[in-house]
PDB file of C-alpha atoms in Angstrom:
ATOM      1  CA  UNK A 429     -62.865 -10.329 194.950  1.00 41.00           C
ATOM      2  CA  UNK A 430     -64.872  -7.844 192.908  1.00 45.00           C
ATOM      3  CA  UNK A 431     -67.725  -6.033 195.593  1.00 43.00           C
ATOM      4  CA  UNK A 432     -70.702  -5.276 193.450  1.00 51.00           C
ATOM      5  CA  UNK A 433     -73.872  -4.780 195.336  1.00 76.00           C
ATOM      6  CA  UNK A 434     -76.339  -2.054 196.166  1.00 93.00           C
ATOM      7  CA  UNK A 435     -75.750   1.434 197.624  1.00 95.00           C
ATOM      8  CA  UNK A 436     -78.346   2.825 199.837  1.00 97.00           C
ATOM      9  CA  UNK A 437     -79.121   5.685 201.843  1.00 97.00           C
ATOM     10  CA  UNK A 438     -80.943   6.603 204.756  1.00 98.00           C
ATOM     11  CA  UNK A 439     -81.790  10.138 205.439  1.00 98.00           C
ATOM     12  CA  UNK A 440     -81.860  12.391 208.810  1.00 97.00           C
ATOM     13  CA  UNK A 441     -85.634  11.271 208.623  1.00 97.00           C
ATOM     14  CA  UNK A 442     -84.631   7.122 208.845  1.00 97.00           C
ATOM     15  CA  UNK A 443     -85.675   6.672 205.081  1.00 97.00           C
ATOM     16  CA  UNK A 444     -83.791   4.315 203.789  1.00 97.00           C
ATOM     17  CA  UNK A 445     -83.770   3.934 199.810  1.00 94.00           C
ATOM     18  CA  UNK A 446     -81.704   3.000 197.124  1.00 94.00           C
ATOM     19  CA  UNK A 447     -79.095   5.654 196.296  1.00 92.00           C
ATOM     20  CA  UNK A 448     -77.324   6.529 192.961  1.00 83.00           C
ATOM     21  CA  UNK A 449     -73.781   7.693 193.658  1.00 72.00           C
ATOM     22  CA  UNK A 450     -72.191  10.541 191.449  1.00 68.00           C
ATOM     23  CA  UNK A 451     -69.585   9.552 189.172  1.00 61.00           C
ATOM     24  CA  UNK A 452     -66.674  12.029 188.969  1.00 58.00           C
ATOM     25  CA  UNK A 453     -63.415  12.776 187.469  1.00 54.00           C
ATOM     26  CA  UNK A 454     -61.546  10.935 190.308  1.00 53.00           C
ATOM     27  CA  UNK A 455     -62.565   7.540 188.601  1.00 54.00           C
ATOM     28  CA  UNK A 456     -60.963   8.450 185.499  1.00 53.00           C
ATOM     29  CA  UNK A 457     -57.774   6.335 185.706  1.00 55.00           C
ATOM     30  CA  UNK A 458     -60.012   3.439 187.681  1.00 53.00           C
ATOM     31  CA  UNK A 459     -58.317   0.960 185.713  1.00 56.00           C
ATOM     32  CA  UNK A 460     -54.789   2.514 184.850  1.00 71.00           C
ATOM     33  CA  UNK A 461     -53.594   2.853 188.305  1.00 81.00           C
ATOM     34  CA  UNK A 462     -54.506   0.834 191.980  1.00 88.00           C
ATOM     35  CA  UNK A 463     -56.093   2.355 193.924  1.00 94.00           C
ATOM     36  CA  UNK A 464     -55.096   2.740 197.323  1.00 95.00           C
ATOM     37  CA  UNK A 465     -55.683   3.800 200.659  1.00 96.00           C
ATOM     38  CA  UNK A 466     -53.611   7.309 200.378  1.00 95.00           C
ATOM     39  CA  UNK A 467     -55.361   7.910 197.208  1.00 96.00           C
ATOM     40  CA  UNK A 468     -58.381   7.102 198.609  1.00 97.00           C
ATOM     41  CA  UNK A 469     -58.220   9.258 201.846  1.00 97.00           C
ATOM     42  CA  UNK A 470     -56.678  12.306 199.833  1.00 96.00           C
ATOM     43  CA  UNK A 471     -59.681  11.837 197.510  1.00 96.00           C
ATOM     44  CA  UNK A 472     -62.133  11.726 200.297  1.00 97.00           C
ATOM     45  CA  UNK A 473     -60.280  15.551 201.873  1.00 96.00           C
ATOM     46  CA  UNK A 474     -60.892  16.813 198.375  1.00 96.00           C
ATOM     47  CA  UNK A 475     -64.269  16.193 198.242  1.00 97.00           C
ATOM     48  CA  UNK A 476     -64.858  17.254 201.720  1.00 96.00           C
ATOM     49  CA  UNK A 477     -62.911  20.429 200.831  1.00 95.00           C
ATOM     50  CA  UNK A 478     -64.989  21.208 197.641  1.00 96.00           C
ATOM     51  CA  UNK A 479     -68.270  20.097 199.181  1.00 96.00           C
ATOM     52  CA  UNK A 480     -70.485  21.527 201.826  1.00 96.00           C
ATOM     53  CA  UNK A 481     -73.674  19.483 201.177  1.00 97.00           C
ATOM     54  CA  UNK A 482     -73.335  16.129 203.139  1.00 98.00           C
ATOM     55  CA  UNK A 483     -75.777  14.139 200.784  1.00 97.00           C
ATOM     56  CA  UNK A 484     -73.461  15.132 197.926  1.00 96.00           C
ATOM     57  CA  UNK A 485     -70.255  14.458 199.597  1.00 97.00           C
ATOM     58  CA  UNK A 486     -71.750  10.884 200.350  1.00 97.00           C
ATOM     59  CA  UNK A 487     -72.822  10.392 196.893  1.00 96.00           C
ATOM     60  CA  UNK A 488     -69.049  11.367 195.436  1.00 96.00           C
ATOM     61  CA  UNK A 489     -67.476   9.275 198.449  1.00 97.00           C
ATOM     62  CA  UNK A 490     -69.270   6.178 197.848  1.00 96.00           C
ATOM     63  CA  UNK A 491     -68.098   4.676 194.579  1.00 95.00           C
ATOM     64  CA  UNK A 492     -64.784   5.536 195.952  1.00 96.00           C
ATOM     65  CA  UNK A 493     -65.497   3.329 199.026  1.00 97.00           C
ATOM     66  CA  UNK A 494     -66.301   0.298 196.569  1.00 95.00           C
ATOM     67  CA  UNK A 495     -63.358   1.270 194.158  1.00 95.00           C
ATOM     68  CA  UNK A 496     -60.823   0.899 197.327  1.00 96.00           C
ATOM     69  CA  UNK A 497     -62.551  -2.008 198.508  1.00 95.00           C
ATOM     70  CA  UNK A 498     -62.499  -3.821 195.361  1.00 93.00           C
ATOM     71  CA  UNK A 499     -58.504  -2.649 194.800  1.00 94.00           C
ATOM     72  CA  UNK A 500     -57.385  -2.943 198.216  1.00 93.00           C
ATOM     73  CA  UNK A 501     -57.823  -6.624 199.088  1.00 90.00           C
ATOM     74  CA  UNK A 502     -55.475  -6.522 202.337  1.00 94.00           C
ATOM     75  CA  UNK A 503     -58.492  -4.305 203.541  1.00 95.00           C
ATOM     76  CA  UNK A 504     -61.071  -7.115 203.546  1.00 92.00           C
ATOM     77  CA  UNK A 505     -58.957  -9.216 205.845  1.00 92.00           C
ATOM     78  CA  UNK A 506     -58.035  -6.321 208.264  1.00 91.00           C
ATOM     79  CA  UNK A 507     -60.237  -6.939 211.198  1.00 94.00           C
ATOM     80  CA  UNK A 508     -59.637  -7.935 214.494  1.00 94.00           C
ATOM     81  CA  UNK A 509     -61.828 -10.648 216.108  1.00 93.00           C
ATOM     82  CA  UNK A 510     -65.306  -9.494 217.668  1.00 95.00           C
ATOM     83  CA  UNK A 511     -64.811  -9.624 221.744  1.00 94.00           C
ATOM     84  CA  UNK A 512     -65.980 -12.393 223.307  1.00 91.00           C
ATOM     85  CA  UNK A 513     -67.499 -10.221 226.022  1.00 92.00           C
ATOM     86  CA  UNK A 514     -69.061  -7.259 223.967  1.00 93.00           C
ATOM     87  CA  UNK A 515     -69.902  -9.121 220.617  1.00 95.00           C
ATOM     88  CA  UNK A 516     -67.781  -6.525 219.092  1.00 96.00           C
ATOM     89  CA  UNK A 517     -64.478  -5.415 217.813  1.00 97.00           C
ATOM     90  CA  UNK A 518     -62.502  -2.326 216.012  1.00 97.00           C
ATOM     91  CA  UNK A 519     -59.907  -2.694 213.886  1.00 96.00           C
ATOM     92  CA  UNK A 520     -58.491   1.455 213.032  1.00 96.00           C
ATOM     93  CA  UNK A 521     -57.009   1.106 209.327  1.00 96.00           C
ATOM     94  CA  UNK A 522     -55.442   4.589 209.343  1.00 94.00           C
ATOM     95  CA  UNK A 523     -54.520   7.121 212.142  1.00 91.00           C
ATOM     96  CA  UNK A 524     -52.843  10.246 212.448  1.00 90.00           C
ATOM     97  CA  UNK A 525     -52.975  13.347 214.764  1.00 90.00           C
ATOM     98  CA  UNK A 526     -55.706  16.055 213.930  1.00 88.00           C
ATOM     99  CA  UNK A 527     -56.977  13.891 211.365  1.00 89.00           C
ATOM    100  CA  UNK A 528     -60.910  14.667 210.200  1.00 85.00           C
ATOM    101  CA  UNK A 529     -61.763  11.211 209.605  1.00 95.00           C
ATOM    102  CA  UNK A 530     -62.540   7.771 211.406  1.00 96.00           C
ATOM    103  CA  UNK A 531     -61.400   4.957 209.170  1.00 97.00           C
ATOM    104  CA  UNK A 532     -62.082   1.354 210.230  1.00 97.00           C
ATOM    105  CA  UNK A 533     -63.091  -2.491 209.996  1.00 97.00           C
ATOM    106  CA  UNK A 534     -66.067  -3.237 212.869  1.00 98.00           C
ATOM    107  CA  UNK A 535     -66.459  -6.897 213.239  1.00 97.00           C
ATOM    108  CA  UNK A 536     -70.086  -7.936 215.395  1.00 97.00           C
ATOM    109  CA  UNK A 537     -70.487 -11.691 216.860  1.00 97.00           C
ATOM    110  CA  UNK A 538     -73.643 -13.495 215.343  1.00 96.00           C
ATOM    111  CA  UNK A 539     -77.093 -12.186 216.805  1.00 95.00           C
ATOM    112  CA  UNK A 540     -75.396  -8.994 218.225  1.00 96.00           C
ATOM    113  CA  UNK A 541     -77.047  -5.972 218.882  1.00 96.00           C
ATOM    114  CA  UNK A 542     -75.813  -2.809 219.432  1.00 97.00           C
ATOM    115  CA  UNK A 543     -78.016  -0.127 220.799  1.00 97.00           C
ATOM    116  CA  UNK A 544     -80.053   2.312 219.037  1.00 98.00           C
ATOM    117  CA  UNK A 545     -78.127   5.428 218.455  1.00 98.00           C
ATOM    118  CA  UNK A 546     -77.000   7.953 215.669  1.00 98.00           C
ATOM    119  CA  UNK A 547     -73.242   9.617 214.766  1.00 97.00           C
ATOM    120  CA  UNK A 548     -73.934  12.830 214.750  1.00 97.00           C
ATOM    121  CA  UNK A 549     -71.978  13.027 211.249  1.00 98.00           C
ATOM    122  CA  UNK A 550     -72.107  11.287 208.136  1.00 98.00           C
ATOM    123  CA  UNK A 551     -70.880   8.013 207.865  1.00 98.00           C
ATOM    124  CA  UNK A 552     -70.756   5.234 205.031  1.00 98.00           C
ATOM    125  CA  UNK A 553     -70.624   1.232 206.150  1.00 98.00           C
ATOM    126  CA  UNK A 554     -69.594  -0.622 203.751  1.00 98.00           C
ATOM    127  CA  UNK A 555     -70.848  -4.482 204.529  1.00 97.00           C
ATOM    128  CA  UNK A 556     -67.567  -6.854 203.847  1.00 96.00           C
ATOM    129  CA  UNK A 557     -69.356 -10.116 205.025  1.00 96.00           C
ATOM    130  CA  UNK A 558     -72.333 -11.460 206.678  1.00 96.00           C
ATOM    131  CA  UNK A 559     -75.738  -9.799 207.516  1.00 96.00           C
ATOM    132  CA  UNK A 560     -77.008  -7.198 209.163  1.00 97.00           C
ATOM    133  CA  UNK A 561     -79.894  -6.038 209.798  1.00 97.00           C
ATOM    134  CA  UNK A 562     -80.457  -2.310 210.577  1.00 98.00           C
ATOM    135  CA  UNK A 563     -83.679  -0.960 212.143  1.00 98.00           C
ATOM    136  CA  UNK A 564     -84.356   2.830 211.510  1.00 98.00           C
ATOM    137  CA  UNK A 565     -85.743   5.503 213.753  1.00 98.00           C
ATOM    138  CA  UNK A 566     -86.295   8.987 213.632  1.00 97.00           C
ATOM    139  CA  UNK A 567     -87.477  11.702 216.360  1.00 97.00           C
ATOM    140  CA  UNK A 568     -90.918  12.282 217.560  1.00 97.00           C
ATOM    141  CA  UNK A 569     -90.599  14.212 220.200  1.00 96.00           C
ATOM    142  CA  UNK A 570     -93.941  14.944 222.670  1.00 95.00           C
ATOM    143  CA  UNK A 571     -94.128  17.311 225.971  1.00 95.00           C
ATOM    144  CA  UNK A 572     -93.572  14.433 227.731  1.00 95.00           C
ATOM    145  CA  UNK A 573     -91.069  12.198 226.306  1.00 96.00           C
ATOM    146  CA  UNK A 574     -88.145  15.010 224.298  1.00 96.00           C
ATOM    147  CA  UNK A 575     -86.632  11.919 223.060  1.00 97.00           C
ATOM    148  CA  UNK A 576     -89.356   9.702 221.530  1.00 97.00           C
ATOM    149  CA  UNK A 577     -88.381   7.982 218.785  1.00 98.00           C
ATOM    150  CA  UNK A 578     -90.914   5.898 216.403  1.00 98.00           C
ATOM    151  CA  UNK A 579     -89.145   3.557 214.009  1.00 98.00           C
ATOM    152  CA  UNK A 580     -89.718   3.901 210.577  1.00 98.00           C
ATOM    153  CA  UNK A 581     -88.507   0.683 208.863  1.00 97.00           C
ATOM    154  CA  UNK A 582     -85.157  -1.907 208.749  1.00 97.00           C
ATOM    155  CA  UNK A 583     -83.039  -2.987 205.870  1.00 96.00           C
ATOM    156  CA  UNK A 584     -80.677  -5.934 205.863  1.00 97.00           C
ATOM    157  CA  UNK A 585     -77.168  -5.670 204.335  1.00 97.00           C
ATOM    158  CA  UNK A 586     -75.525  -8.521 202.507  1.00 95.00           C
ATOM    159  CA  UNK A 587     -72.155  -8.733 201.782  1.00 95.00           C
ATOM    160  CA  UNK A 588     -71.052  -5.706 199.322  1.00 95.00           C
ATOM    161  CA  UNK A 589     -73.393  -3.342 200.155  1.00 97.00           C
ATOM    162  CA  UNK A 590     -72.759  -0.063 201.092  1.00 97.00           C
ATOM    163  CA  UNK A 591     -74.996   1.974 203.559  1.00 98.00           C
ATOM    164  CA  UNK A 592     -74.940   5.683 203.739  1.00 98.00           C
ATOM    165  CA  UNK A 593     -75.753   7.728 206.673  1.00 98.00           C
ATOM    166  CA  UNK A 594     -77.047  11.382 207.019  1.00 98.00           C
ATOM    167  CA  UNK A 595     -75.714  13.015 209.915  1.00 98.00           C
ATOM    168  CA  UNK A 596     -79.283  12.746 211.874  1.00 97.00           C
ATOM    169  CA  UNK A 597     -79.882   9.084 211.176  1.00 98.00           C
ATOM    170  CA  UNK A 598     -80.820   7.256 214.008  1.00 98.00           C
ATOM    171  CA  UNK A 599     -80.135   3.231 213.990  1.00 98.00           C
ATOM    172  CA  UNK A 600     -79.706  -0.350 215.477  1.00 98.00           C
ATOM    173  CA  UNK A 601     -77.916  -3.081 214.067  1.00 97.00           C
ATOM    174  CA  UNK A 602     -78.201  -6.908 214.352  1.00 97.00           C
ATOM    175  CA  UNK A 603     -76.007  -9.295 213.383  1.00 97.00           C
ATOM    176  CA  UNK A 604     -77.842 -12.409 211.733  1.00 96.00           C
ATOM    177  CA  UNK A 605     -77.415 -15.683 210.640  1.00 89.00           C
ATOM    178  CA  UNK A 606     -74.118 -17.973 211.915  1.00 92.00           C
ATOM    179  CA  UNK A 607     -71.599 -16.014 210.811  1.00 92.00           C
ATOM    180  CA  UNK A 608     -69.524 -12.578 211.908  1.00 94.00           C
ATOM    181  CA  UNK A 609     -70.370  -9.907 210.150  1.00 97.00           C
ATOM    182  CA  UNK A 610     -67.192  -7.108 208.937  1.00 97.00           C
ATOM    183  CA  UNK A 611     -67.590  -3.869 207.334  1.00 98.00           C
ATOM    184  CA  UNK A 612     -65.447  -1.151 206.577  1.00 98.00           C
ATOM    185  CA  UNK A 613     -66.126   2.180 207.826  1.00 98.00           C
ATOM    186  CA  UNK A 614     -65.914   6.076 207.345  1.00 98.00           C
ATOM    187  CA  UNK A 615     -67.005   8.960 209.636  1.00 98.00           C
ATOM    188  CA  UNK A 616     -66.824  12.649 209.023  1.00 97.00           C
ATOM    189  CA  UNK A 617     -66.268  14.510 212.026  1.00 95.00           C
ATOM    190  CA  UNK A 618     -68.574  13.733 215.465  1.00 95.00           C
ATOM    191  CA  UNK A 619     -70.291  16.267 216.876  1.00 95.00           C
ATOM    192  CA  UNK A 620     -70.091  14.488 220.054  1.00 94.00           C
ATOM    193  CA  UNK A 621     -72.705  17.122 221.793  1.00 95.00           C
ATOM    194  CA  UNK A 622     -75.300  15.470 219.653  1.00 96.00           C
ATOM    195  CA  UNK A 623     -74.456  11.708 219.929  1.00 97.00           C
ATOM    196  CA  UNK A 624     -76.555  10.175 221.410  1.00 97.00           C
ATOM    197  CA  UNK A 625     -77.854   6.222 222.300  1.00 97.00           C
ATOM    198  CA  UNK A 626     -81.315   6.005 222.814  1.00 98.00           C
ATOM    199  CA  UNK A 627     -83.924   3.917 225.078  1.00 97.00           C
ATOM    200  CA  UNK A 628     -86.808   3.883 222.712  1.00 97.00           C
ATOM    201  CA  UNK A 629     -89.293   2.334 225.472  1.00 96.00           C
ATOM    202  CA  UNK A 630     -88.140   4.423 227.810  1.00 96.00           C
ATOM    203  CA  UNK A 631     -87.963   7.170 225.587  1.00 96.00           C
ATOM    204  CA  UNK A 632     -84.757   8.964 227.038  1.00 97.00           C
ATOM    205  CA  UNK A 633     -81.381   9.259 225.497  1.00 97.00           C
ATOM    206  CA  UNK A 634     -77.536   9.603 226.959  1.00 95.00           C
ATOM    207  CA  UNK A 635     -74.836  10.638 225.346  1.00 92.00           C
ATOM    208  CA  UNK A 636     -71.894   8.871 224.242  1.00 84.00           C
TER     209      UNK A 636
END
C-alpha cells in the first residue's frame, strides 16, 4: 500500500493550509534500504536535536512519517479496536522510559467526537483510513470570557493524509461516514500546564 495524499498544516492561529514538507538528506537511501521504525524514531531525535523551530521540525518530520508508513506495513494494521463505551482506542507502537516522544495508532468509532482541545506541542496525524473531519479554533479572549474561542474553519482528512499541528492549535475531530477511522500519531513533548479542553459555548477551559 503506497500512502500518497496531501500534507497540511494548521498553525497556532487554526489556519489550516496546504504544507510543502522539506526534503533532506535522510531520504537519500529511500529506496536502497527499508525503512523502519528505529530508523525512523532516531531520525525524528536528530531533527529535534538540530532544530529549534517547530514549523521546520514538522516540515523535515513529515515526509518521514509517509516514508515509514508506506515501508512499514505492520504499522497500518497496529490498532486496537475503538471502545465500545468511549468511541475510542490507543494502540502505543513504541515505549521506553524518559522517552521525548508519543508514538501511536488512535482508532475513533463512526460519528465520534472528541472534544475541542489543543496538545500543547507539536504533533503530526497521519490519517490511515476513514474520515475525519477536524474543526479549527483559535483564542479570542474578552474581559469576560479568558477562554473564548471563535472557530476559524474545518478540514476533512481522507485516508493518506497527513495533518500537522503547531503547538497552539486548537481542534475537534469527527469521525464520518460508516467506517472507523485509524491514524498514526507523533507528539513532541506536552506541556501539560497548557493543555487544555475547551467549552466553546461556555467559553471556559480545564485542563487535561
Amino acid at each position: 500500500m503506497q500512502v500518497i495524499a496531501q500534507d497540511w498544516l494548521v498553525t497556532n492561529e487554526g489556519q489550516c493550509f496546504p504544507f510543502a514538507d522539506l526534503q533532506n538528506d535522510l531520504q537519500k537511501d529511500a529506496f536502497i534500504i527499508p525503512y523502519r521504525l528505529y530508523r525512523f524514531l532516531t531520525d525524528v531525535e536528530n531533527i529535534l536535536c538540530q532544530e529549534t523551530d517547530d514549523r521546520v521540525r514538522l516540515q523535515k518530520i513529515c515526509p518521514l512519517v509517509r516514508r515509514l508508513l508506506n515501508d512499514s506495513e505492520w504499522i497500518l494494521t497496529s490498532f486496537a479496536l475503538p471502545d465500545r463505551e468511549t468511541g475510542w482506542s490507543v494502540q502505543t507502537v513504541y515505549d521506553e522510559p524518559d522517552f521525548a516522544l508519543t508514538v501511536q495508532t488512535v482508532a475513533w468509532s463512526p460519528q465520534s467526537i472528541s472534544p475541542v482541545h489543543n496538545h500543547a506541542t507539536w504533533g503530526i496525524v497521519a490519517l490511515i483510513d476513514g474520515e475525519e473531519k477536524n474543526t479549527f479554533w483559535k483564542r479570542s479572549p474578552c474581559a469576560k470570557f479568558p477562554d473564548r474561542l471563535v472557530q476559524t474553519g474545518e478540514h476533512t482528512l481522507t485516508s493518506g493524509d497527513i495533518l500537522c499541528l503547531m503547538p497552539d492549535a486548537i481542534h475537534q475531530i469527527e469521525a464520518i461516514g460508516d467506517e472507523p477511522t485509524i491514524s498514526f500519531n507523533i507528539y513532541g513533548i506536552t506541556n501539560y500546564s497548557q493543555r487544555f479542553e475547551f467549552d466553546v459555548e461556555q467559553h471556559t477551559a480545564k485542563k487535561f
